Coordinates of C-alpha atoms in Angstrom, one line a residue:
Chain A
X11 CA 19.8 -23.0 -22.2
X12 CA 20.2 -20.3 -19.5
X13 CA 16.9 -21.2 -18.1
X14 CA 17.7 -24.5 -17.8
X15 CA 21.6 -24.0 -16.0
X16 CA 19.6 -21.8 -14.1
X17 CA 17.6 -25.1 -12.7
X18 CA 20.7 -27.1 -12.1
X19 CA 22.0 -24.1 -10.0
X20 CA 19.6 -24.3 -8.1
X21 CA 18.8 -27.9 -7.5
X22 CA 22.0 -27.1 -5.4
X23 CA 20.0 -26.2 -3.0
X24 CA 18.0 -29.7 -2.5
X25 CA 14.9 -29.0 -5.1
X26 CA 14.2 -30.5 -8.5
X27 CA 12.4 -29.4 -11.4
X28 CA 10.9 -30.5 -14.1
X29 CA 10.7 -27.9 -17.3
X30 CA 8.3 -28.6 -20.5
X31 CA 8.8 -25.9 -23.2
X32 CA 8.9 -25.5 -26.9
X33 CA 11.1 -22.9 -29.1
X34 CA 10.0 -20.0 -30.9
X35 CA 11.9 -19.3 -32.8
X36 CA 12.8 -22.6 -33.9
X37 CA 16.6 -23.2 -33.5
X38 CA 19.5 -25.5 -33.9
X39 CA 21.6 -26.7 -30.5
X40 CA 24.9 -27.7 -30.6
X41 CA 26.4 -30.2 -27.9
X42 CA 29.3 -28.8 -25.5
X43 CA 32.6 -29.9 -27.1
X44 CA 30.8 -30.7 -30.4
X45 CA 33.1 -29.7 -33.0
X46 CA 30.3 -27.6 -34.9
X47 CA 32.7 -25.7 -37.0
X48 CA 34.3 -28.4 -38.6
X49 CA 30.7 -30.3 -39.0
X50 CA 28.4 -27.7 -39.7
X51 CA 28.4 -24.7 -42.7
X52 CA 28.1 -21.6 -40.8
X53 CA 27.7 -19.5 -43.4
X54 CA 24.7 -21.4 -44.5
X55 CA 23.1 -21.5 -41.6
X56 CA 23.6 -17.5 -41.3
X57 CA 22.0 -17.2 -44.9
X58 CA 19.2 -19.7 -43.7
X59 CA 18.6 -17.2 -41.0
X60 CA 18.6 -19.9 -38.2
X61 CA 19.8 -19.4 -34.8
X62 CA 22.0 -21.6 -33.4
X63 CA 23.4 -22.3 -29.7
X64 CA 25.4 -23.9 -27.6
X65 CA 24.3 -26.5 -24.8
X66 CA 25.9 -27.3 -21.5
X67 CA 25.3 -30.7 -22.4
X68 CA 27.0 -33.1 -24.3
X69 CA 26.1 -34.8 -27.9
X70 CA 25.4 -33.7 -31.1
X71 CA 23.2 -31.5 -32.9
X72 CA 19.6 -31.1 -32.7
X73 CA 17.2 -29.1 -34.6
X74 CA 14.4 -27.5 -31.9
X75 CA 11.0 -27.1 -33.8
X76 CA 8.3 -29.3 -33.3
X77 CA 9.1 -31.1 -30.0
X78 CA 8.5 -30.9 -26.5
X79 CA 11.6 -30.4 -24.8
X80 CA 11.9 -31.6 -21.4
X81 CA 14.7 -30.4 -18.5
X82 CA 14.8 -32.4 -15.0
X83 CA 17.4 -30.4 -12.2
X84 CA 18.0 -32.2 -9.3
X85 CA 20.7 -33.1 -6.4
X86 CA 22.8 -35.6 -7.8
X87 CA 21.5 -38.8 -5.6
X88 CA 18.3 -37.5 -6.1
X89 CA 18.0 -41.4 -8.2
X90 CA 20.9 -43.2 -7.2
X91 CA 24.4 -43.3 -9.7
X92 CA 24.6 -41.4 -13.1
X93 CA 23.3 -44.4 -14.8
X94 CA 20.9 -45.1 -11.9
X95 CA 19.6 -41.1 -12.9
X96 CA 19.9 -41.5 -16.6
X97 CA 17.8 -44.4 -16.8
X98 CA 15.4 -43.1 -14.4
X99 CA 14.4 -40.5 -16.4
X100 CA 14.4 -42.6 -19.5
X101 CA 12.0 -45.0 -18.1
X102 CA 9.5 -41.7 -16.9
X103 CA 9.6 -40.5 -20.5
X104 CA 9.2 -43.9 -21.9
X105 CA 6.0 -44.8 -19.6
X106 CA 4.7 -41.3 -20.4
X107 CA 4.7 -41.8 -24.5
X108 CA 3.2 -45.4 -23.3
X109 CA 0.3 -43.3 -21.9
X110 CA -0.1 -42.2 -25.8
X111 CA -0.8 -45.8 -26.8
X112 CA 2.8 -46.6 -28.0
X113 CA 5.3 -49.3 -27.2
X114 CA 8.4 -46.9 -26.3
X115 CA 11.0 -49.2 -26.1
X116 CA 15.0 -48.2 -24.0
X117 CA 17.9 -48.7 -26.9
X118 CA 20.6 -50.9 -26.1
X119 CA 24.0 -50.0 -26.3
X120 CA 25.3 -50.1 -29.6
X121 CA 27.8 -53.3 -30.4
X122 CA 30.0 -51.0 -32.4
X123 CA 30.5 -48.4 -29.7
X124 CA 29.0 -44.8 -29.6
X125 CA 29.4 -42.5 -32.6
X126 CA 31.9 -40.2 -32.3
X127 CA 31.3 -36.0 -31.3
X128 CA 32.3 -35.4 -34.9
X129 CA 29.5 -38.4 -35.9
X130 CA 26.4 -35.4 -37.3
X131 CA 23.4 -35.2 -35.7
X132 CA 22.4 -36.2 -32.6
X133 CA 18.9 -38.5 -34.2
X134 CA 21.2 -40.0 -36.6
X135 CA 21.7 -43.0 -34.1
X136 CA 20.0 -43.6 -30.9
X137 CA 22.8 -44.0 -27.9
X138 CA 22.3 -47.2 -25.7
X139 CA 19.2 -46.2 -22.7
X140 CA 17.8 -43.4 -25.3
X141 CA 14.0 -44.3 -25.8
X142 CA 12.9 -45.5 -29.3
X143 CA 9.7 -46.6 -30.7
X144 CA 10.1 -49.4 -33.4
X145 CA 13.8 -49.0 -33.3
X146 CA 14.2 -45.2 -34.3
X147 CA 15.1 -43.1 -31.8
X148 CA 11.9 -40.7 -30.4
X149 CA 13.9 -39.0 -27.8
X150 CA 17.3 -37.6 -27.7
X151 CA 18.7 -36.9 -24.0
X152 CA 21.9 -35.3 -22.6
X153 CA 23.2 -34.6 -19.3
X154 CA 25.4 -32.6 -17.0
X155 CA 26.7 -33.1 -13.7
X156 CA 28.1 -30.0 -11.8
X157 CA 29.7 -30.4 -8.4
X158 CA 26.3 -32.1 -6.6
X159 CA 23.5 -31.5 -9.0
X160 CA 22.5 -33.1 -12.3
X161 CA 20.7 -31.5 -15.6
X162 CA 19.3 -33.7 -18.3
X163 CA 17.2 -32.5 -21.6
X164 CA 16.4 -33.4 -24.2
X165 CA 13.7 -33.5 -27.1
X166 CA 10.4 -35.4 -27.3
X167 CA 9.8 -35.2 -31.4
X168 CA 6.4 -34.1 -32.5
X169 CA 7.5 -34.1 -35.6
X170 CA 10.7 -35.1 -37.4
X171 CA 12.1 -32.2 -39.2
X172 CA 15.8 -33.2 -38.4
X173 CA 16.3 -32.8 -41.7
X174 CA 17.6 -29.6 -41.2
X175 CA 20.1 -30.9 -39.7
X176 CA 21.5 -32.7 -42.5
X177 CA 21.5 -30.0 -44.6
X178 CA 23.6 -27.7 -42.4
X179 CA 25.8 -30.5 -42.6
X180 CA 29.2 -29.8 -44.1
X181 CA 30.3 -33.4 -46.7
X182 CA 28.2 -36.7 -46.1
X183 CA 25.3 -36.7 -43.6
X184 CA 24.3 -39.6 -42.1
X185 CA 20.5 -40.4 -42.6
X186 CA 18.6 -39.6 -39.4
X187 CA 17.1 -42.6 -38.0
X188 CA 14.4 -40.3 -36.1
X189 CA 10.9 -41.5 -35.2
X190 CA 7.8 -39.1 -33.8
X191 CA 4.5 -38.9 -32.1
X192 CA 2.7 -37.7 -35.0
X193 CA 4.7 -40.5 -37.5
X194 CA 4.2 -43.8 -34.8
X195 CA 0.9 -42.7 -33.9
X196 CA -0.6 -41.8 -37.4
X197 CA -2.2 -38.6 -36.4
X198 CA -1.1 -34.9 -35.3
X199 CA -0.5 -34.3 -31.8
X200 CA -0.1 -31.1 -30.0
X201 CA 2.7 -29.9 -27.2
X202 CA -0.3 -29.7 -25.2
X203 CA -1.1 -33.0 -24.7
X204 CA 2.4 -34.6 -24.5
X205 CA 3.4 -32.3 -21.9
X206 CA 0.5 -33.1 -19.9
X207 CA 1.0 -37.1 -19.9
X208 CA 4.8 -36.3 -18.8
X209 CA 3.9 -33.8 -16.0
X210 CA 0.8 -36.3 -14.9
X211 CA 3.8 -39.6 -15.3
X212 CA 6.1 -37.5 -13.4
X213 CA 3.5 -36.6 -10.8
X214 CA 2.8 -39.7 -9.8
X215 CA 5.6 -41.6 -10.1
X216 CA 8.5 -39.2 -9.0
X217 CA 7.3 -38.2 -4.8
X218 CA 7.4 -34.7 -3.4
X219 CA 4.8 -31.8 -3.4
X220 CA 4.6 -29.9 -7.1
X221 CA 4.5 -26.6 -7.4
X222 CA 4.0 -25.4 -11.3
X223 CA 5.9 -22.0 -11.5
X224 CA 7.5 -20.1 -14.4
X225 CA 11.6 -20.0 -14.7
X226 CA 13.1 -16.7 -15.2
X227 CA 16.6 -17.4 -16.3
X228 CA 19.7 -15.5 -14.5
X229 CA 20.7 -12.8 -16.9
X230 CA 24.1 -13.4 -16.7
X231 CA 23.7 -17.5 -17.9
X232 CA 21.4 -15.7 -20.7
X233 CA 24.4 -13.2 -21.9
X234 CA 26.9 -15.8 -21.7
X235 CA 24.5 -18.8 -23.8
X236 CA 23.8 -16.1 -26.0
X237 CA 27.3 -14.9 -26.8
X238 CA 28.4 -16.4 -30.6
X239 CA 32.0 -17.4 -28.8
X240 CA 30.4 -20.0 -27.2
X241 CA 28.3 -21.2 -29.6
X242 CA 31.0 -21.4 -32.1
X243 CA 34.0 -22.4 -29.6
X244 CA 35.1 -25.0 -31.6
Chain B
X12 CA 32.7 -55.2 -9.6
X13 CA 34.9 -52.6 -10.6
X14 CA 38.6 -53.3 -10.6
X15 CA 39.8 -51.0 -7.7
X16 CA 43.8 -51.2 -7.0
X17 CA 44.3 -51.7 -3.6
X18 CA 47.6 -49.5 -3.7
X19 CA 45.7 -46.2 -5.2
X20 CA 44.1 -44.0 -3.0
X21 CA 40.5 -42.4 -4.0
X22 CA 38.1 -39.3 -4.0
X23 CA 34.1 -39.7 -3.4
X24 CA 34.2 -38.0 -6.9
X25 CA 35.8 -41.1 -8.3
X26 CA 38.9 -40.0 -9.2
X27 CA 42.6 -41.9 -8.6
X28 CA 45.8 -41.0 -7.2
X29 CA 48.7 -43.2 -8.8
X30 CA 52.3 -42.4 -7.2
X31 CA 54.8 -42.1 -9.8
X32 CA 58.5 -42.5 -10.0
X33 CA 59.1 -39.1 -9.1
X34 CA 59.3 -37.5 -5.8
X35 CA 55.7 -35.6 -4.7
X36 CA 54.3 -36.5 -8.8
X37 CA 51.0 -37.9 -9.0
X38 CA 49.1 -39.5 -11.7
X39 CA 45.2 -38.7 -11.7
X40 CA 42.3 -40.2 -13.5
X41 CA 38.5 -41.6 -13.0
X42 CA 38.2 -44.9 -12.0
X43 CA 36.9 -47.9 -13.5
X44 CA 33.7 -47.6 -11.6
X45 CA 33.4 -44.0 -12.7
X46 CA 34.4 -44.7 -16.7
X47 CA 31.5 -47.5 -16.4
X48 CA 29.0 -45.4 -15.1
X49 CA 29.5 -43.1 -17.5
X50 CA 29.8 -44.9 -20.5
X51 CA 32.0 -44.6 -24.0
X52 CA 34.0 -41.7 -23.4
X53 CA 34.3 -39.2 -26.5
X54 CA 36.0 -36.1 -25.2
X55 CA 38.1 -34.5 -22.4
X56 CA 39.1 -31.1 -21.8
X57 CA 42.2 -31.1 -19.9
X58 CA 44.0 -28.3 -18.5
X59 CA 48.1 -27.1 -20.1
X60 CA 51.2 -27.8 -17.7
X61 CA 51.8 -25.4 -15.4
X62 CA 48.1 -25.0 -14.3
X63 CA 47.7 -24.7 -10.7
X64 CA 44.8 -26.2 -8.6
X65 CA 43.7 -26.3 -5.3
X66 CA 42.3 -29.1 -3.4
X67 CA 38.7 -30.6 -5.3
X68 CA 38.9 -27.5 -7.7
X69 CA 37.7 -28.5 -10.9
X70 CA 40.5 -29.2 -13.5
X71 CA 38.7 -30.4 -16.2
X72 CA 35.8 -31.8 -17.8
X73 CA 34.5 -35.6 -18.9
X74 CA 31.7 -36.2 -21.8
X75 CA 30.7 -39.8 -22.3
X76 CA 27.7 -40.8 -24.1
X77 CA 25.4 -40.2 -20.3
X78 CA 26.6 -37.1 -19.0
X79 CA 29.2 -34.0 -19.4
X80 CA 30.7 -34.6 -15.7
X81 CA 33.8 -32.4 -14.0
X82 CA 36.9 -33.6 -13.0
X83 CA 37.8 -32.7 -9.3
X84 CA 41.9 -32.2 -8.7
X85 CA 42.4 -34.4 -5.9
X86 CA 45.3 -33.0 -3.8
X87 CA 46.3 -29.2 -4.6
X88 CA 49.4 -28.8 -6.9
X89 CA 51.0 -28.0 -10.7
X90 CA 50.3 -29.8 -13.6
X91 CA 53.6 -30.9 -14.7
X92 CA 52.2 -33.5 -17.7
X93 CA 49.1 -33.8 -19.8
X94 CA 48.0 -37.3 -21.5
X95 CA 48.2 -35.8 -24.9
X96 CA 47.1 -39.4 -26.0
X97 CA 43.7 -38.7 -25.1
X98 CA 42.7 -35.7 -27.4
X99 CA 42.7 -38.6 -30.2
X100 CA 41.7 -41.9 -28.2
X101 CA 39.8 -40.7 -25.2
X102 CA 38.1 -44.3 -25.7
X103 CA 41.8 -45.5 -24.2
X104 CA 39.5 -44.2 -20.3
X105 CA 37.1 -47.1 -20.5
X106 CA 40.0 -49.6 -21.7
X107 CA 42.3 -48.9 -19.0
X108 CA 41.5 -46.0 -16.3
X109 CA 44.8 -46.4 -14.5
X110 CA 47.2 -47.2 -17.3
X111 CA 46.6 -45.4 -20.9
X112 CA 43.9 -43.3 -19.8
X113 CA 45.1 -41.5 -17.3
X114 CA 44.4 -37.6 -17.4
X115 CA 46.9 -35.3 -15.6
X116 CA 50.6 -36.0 -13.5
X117 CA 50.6 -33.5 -10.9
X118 CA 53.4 -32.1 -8.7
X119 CA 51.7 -32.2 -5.2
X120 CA 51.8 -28.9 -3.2
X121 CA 50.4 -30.5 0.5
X122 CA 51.4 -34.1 0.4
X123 CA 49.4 -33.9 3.8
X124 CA 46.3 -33.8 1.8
X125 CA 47.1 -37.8 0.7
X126 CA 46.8 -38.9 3.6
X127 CA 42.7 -37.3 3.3
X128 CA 42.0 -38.9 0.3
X129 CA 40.1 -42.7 0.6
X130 CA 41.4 -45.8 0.9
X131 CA 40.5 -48.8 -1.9
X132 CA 38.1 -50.3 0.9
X133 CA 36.8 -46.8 1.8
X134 CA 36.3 -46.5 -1.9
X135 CA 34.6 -49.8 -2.1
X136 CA 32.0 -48.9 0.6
X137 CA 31.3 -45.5 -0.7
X138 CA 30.1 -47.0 -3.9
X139 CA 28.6 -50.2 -2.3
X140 CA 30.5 -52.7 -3.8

């Protein structure tokens, strides 16, 4: 998380990133104003021994294991309007898992309105512009717009382990409606080689020079992601 | 088109400034524009009465099913009155911006600074409609 607010600092400054990384270990992430104390069992997931943060984005909760988690940082008109940006990037991600020989499909906006914060986890229901494949959702996104720079992340699912979440989940969990490479496609598929048709889609789609460089997180974004008040602020 | 009210004025952030029936009181929210663009609203942290901010600080934030997005105080001043009725329908934002779902009333500090905040036609051109 610090790695990425890091990127979305910066992108203050008039550059943009793209991050592809995975977890070790793996870990549950909460959304910002997610009421996780009231949703999830706390002491369960101490005795489970799973970490658990905090993002500065929005939603509901994710479980990080086998996925490819992507982060774009950029000025805010770097694609037009919020929607403009959000769909942007939905459509990149969806062409990319179209390079992998599926039909990624963007959800539509749900008749019944958008689940509430206090709704479970965040692949129990795909929100409208979230990319599916054969109506479950593949990909689960959030953003955040600070002053004039956007971050969105999210998860590409390698597998579908969410799951866990459901069993952190304190009364009734709603069934995840999750999809994943390795389920649509019918055969394992490594971090390797999804992150590779993203960077490639991004490359030639998205213009500017690349440069491929490591982030080193500021240490004070990693001290305050990391302290428990935030993750369990409400 | 967004509905934009001709007798509000406007930041490039999208928020509004409604006058109220009090003397130097403003009422502040996003507009419709904003509340569209961002999609079903779910939560919004506000700031208590008595909370002072200074021109375009940030007084709050916005999540919506897009994007966590701040909230920029238009003109400096106090917050005198919360819209408590958000904490349990912050839904009431994309059903009426400028009536039920507005956010803060604010006792201006500078009413100079009004006259710096955009017009309903500046606001239409800045987001091209």
């Amino acid at each position: 998380m610090a790695a990425d607010y890091t990127l979305l600092l910066a992108a203050h400054d008039g550059n943009a990133w793209l991050r592809l990384y995975s977890w070790n270990p793996a870990c549950l992430s909460f959304g910002r104003n997610e009421p996780a104390l009231q949703r999830y069992d706390r002491e369960r997931i101490a005795r489970l021994g799973l970490d658990a943060v905090r993002r500065p984005t929005g939603g509901r909760a994710v479980w990080h294991s086998a996925e490819v988690t992507y982060a774009v940082a950029a000025p805010a008109d770097t694609f037009g309007s919020l929607s403009e940006t959000y769909a942007a990037v939905h459509r990149l991600l969806a062409n990319a898992v179209s390079r992998l020989g599926l039909a990624a499909g963007i959800a539509a906006r749900p008749t019944a309105g958008h689940a509430g914060l206090g709704a479970g986890a965040c692949f129990a229901s795909p929100a409208g512009g979230e990319v599916v494949v054969d109506a479950r959702k593949l990909i689960g996104s959030a953003q955040v717009r600070k002053a004039h720079a956007f971050l969105q992340h999210g998860s590409i699912l390698l597998q579908d382990e969410q799951d866990v979440v459901s069993s952190i989940t304190r009364g009734a969990a709603a069934a995840p409606l999750a999809t994943s490479l390795s389920r649509a496609l019918g055969r394992s598929i490594s971090f390797e080689e999804v992150a590779d048709v993203v960077a490639e889609e991004a490359r030639s789609e998205w213009e500017g020079s690349w440069n491929e460089s490591v982030c080193e997180p500021d240490p004070n974004l990693i001290s305050r992601f990391a302290d428990p008040a935030w993750t369990w602020k409400r | 088109m967004s509905d934009i009210p001709a007798t509000l004025h406007y930041t490039e952030e999208h928020e509004y400034v409604k006058p109220t029936d009090e003397t130097n009181v403003v009422q502040v929210g996003i507009t419709d524009y904003a509340q569209g663009e961002l999609g079903d609203v779910v939560y919004v942290d506000l700031p208590k009465p008595g909370t002072k901010f200074g021109r375009m600080e940030v007084f709050g934030t916005i999540e919506a099913v897009k994007a966590v997005s701040e909230l920029f105080c238009p003109v400096s001043g106090e917050v005198v009155e919360v819209n408590e009725l958000l904490d349990q329908d912050p839904a009431a934002i994309n059903r009426d911006p400028y009536g039920d779902g507005w956010m803060i009333k604010l006792k201006v500090r500078n009413s100079g600074e009004l006259d710096q905040l955009l017009t309903a036609t500046d606001y239409a051109g800045h987001i091209g409609e």
